[in-house]
mmCIF file of C-alpha atoms in Angstrom:
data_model
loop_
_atom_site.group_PDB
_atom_site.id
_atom_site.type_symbol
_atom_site.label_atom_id
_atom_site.label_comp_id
_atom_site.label_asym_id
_atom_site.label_seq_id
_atom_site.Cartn_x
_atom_site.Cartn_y
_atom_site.Cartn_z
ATOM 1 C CA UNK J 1 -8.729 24.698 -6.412
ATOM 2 C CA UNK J 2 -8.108 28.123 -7.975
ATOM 3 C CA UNK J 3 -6.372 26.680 -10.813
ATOM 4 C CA UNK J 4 -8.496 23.661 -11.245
ATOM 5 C CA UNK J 5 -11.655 26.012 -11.415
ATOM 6 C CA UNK J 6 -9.421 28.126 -14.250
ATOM 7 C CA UNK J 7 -8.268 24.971 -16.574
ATOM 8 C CA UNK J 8 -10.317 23.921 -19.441
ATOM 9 C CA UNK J 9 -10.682 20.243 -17.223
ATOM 10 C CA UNK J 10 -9.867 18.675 -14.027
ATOM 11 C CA UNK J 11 -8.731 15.000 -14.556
ATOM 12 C CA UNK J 12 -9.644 12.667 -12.232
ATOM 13 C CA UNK J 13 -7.773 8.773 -11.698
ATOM 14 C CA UNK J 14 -11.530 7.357 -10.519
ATOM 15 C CA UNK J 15 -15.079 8.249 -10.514
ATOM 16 C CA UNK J 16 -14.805 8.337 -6.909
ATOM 17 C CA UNK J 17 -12.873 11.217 -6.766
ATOM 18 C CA UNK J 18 -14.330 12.511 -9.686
ATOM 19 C CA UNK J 19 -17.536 12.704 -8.652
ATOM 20 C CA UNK J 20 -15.954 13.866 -5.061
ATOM 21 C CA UNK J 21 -14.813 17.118 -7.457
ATOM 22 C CA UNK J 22 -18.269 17.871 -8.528
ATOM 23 C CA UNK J 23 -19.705 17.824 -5.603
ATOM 24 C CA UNK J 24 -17.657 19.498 -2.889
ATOM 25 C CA UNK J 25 -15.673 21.607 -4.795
ATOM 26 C CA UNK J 26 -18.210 22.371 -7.671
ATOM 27 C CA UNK J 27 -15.886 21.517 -10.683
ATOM 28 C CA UNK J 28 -17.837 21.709 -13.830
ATOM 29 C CA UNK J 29 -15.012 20.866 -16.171
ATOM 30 C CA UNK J 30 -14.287 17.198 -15.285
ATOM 31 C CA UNK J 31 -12.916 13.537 -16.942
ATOM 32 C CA UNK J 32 -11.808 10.829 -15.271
ATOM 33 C CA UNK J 33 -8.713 8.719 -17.238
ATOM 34 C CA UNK J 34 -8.146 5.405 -15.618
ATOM 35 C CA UNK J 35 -4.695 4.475 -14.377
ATOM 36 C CA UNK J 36 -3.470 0.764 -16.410
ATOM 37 C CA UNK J 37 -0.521 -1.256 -15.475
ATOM 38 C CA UNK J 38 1.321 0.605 -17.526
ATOM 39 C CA UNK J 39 4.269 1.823 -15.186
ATOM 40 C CA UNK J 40 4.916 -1.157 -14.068
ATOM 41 C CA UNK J 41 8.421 -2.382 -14.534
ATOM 42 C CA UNK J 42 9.340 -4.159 -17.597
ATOM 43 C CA UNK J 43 11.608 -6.838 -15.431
ATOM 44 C CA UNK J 44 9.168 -7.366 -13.359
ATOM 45 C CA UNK J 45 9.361 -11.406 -12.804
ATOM 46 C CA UNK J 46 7.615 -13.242 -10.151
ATOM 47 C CA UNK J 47 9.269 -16.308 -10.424
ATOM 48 C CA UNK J 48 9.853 -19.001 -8.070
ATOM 49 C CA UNK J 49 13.235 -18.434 -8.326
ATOM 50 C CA UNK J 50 13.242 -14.594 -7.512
ATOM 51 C CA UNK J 51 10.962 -15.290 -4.546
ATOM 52 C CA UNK J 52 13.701 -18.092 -2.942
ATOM 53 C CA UNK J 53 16.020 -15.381 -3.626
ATOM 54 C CA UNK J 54 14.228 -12.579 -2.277
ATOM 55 C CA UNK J 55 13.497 -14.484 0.516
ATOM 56 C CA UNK J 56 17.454 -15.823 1.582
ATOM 57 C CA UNK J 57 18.253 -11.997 0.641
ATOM 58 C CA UNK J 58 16.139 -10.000 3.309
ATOM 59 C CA UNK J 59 16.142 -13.374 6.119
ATOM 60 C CA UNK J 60 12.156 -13.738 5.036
ATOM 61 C CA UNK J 61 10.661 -16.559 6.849
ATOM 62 C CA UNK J 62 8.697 -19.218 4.320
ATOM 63 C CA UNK J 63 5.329 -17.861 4.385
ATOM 64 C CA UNK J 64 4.386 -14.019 4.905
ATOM 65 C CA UNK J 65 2.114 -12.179 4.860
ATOM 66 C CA UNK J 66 2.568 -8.702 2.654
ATOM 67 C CA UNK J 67 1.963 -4.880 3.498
ATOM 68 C CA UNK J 68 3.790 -2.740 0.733
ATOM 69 C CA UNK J 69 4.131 0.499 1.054
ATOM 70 C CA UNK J 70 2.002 0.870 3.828
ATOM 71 C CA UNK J 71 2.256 4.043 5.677
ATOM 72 C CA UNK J 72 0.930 7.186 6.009
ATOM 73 C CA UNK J 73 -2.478 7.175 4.225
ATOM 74 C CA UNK J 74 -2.435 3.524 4.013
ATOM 75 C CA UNK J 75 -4.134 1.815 7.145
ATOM 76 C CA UNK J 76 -1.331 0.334 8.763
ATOM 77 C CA UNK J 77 -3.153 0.852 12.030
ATOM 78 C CA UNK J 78 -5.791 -1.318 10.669
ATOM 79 C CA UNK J 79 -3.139 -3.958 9.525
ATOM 80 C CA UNK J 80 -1.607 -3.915 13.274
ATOM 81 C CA UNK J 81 -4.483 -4.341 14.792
ATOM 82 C CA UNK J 82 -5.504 -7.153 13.363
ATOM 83 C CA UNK J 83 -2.246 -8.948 14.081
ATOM 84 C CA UNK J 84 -3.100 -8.228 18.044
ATOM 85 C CA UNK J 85 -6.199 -10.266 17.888
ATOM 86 C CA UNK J 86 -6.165 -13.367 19.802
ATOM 87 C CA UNK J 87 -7.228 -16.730 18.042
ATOM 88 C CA UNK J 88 -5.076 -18.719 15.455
ATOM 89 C CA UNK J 89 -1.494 -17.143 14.909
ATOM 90 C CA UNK J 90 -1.312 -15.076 11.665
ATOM 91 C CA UNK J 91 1.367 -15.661 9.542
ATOM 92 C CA UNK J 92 4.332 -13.470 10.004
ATOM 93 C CA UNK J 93 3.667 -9.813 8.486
ATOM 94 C CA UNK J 94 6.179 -8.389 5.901
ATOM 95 C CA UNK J 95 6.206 -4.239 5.975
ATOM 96 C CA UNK J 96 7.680 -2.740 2.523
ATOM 97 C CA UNK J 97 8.595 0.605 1.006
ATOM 98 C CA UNK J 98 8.330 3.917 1.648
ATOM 99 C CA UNK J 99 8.430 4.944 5.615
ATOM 100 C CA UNK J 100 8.918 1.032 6.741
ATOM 101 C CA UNK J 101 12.617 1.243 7.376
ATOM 102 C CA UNK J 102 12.472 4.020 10.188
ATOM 103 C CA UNK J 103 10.216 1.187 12.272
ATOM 104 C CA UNK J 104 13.007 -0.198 12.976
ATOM 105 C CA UNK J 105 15.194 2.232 15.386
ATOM 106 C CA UNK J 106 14.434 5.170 17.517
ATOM 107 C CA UNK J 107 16.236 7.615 15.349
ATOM 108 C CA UNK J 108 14.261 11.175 14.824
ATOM 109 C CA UNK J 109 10.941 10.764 12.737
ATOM 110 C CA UNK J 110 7.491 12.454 12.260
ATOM 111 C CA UNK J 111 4.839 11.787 14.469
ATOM 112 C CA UNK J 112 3.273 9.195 12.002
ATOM 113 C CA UNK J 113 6.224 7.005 12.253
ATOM 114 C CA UNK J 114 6.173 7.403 16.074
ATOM 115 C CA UNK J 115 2.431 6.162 16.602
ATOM 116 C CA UNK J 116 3.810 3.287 14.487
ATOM 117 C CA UNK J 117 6.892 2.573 16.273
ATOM 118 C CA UNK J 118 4.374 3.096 19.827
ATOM 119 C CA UNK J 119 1.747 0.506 18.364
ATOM 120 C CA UNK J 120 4.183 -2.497 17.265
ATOM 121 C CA UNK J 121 5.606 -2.024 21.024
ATOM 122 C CA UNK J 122 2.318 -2.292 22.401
ATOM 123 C CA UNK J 123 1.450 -5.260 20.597
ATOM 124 C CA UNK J 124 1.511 -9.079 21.720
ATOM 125 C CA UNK J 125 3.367 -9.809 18.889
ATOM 126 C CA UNK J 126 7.203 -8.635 18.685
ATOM 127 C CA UNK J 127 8.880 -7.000 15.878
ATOM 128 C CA UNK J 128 11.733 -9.400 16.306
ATOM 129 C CA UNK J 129 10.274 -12.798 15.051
ATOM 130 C CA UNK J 130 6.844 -11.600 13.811
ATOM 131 C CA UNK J 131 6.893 -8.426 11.866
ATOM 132 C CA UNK J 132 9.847 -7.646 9.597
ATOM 133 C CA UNK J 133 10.097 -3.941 8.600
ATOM 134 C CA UNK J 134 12.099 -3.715 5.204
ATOM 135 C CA UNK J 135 12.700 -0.376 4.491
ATOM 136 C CA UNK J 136 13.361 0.539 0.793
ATOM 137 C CA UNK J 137 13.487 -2.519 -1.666
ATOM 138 C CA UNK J 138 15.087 -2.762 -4.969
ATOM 139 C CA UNK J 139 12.800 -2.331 -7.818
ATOM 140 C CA UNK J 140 14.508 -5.927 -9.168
ATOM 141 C CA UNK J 141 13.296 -7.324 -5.484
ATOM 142 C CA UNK J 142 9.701 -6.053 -5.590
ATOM 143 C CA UNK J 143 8.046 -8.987 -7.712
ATOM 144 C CA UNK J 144 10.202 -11.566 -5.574
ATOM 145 C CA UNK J 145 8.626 -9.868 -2.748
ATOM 146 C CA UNK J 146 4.958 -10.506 -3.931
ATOM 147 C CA UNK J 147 6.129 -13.772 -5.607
ATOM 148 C CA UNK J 148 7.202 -15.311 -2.184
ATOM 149 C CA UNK J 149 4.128 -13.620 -0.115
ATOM 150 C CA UNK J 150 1.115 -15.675 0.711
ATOM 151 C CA UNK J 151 -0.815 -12.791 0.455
ATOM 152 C CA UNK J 152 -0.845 -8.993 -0.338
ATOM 153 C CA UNK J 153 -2.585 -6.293 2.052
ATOM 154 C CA UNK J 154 -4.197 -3.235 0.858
ATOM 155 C CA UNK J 155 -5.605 -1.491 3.772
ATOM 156 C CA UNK J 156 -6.202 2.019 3.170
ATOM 157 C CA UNK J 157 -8.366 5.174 4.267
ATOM 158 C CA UNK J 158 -7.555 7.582 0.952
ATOM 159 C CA UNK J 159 -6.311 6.232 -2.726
ATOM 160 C CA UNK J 160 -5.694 8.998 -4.898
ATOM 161 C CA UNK J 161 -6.120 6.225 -7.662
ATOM 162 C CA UNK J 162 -6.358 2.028 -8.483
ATOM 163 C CA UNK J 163 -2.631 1.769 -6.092
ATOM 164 C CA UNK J 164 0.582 0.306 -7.503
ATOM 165 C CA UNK J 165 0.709 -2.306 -4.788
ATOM 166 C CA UNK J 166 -2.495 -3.920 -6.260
ATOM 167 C CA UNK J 167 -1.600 -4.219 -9.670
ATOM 168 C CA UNK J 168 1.686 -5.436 -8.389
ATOM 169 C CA UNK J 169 -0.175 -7.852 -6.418
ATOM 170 C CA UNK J 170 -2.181 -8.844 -9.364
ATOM 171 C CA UNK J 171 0.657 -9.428 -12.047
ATOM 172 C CA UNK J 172 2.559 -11.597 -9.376
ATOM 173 C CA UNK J 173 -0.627 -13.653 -9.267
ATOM 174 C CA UNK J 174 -0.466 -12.737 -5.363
ATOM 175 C CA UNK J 175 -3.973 -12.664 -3.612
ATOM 176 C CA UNK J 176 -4.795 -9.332 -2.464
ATOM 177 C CA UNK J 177 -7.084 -7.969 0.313
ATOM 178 C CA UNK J 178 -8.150 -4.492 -0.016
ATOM 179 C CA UNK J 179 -10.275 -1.920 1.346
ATOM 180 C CA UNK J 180 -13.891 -1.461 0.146
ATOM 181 C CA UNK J 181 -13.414 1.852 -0.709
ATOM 182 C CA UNK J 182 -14.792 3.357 -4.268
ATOM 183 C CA UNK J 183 -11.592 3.955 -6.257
ATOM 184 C CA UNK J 184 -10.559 0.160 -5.674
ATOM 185 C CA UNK J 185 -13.898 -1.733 -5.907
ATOM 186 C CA UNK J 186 -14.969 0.182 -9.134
ATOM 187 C CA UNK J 187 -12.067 -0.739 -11.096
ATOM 188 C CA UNK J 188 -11.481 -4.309 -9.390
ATOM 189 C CA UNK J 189 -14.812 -5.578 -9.656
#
């Protein structure tokens, strides 16, 4: 804040947060510069191909659905949760990234990644034939990943910005469901 309050402006990734600035931390000196696709890989290729391969490479079942990157800030409570309702079977759910990998053991982790582990245990649904938990993936796997998904999921409670998992959703012509919060519905809509 000290700093911030010092520099000749604050820049923001959303309006959202921009505005957040202003208000509860009284920044005067404020812009807010929009994130693009930009950083997103230059092999990126959400083929057809790359999904079948994907797929035989990780033991993914034909249709998924997607959470990438998921933890921590993310809503992956919300995401589990609404695999435990009853009513029609949901596709199988597909867990990706940072964090995921450490679902699937009891080794040592922080308490995030115990609630986790606790919730997917207390769920109807098993980890073993309904929820695959991937760990780190490959940058050359990641459009595969979206390619061969029949959906993306978005769930979050805090974006610092427009998330790489959406515009990786949206340049593998994946559909994505995300959270209504500001910094995603005032750049997506």
């Amino acid at each position: 804040k000290e700093i911030a309050q010092r520099a000749d402006f604050t820049v923001f990734a959303s309006d959202f947060q921009r505005k957040w600035g202003e208000q509860y931390y009284n920044f005067t000196k404020t812009r807010t510069v929009h994130y693009s696709a930009d950083f997103i890989a230059d092999n990126f290729n959400p083929t057809g191909e790359e999904a079948a391969r994907v797929k035989a490479k990780y033991g993914l079942p034909d249709q998924y659905v997607l959470a990438f990157h998921p933890m921590y800030h993310k809503g992956i409570t919300t995401i589990l949760d609404a695999y435990d309702l009853d009513g029609e079977p949901l596709p199988p759910l597909v867990l990706g990234g940072i964090g995921t990998g450490h679902l699937n053991d009891d080794t040592p982790a922080d308490d995030h990644i115990w609630d986790i582990r606790a919730r997917i245990k207390a769920h109807v649904i098993t980890k073993k034939d309904r929820i695959w938990a991937l760990g780190y993936v490959p940058e050359p796997d990641i459009a595969g990943l979206y390619a061969g998904a029949m959906c993306a999921l978005a769930a979050s409670s805090s974006e610092g910005d427009l998330s790489g998992t959406i515009f990786e959703a949206i340049m593998a012509q994946c559909p994505i469901v995300y959270s209504d919060i500001d910094v995603f519905t005032e750049q997506l809509q």
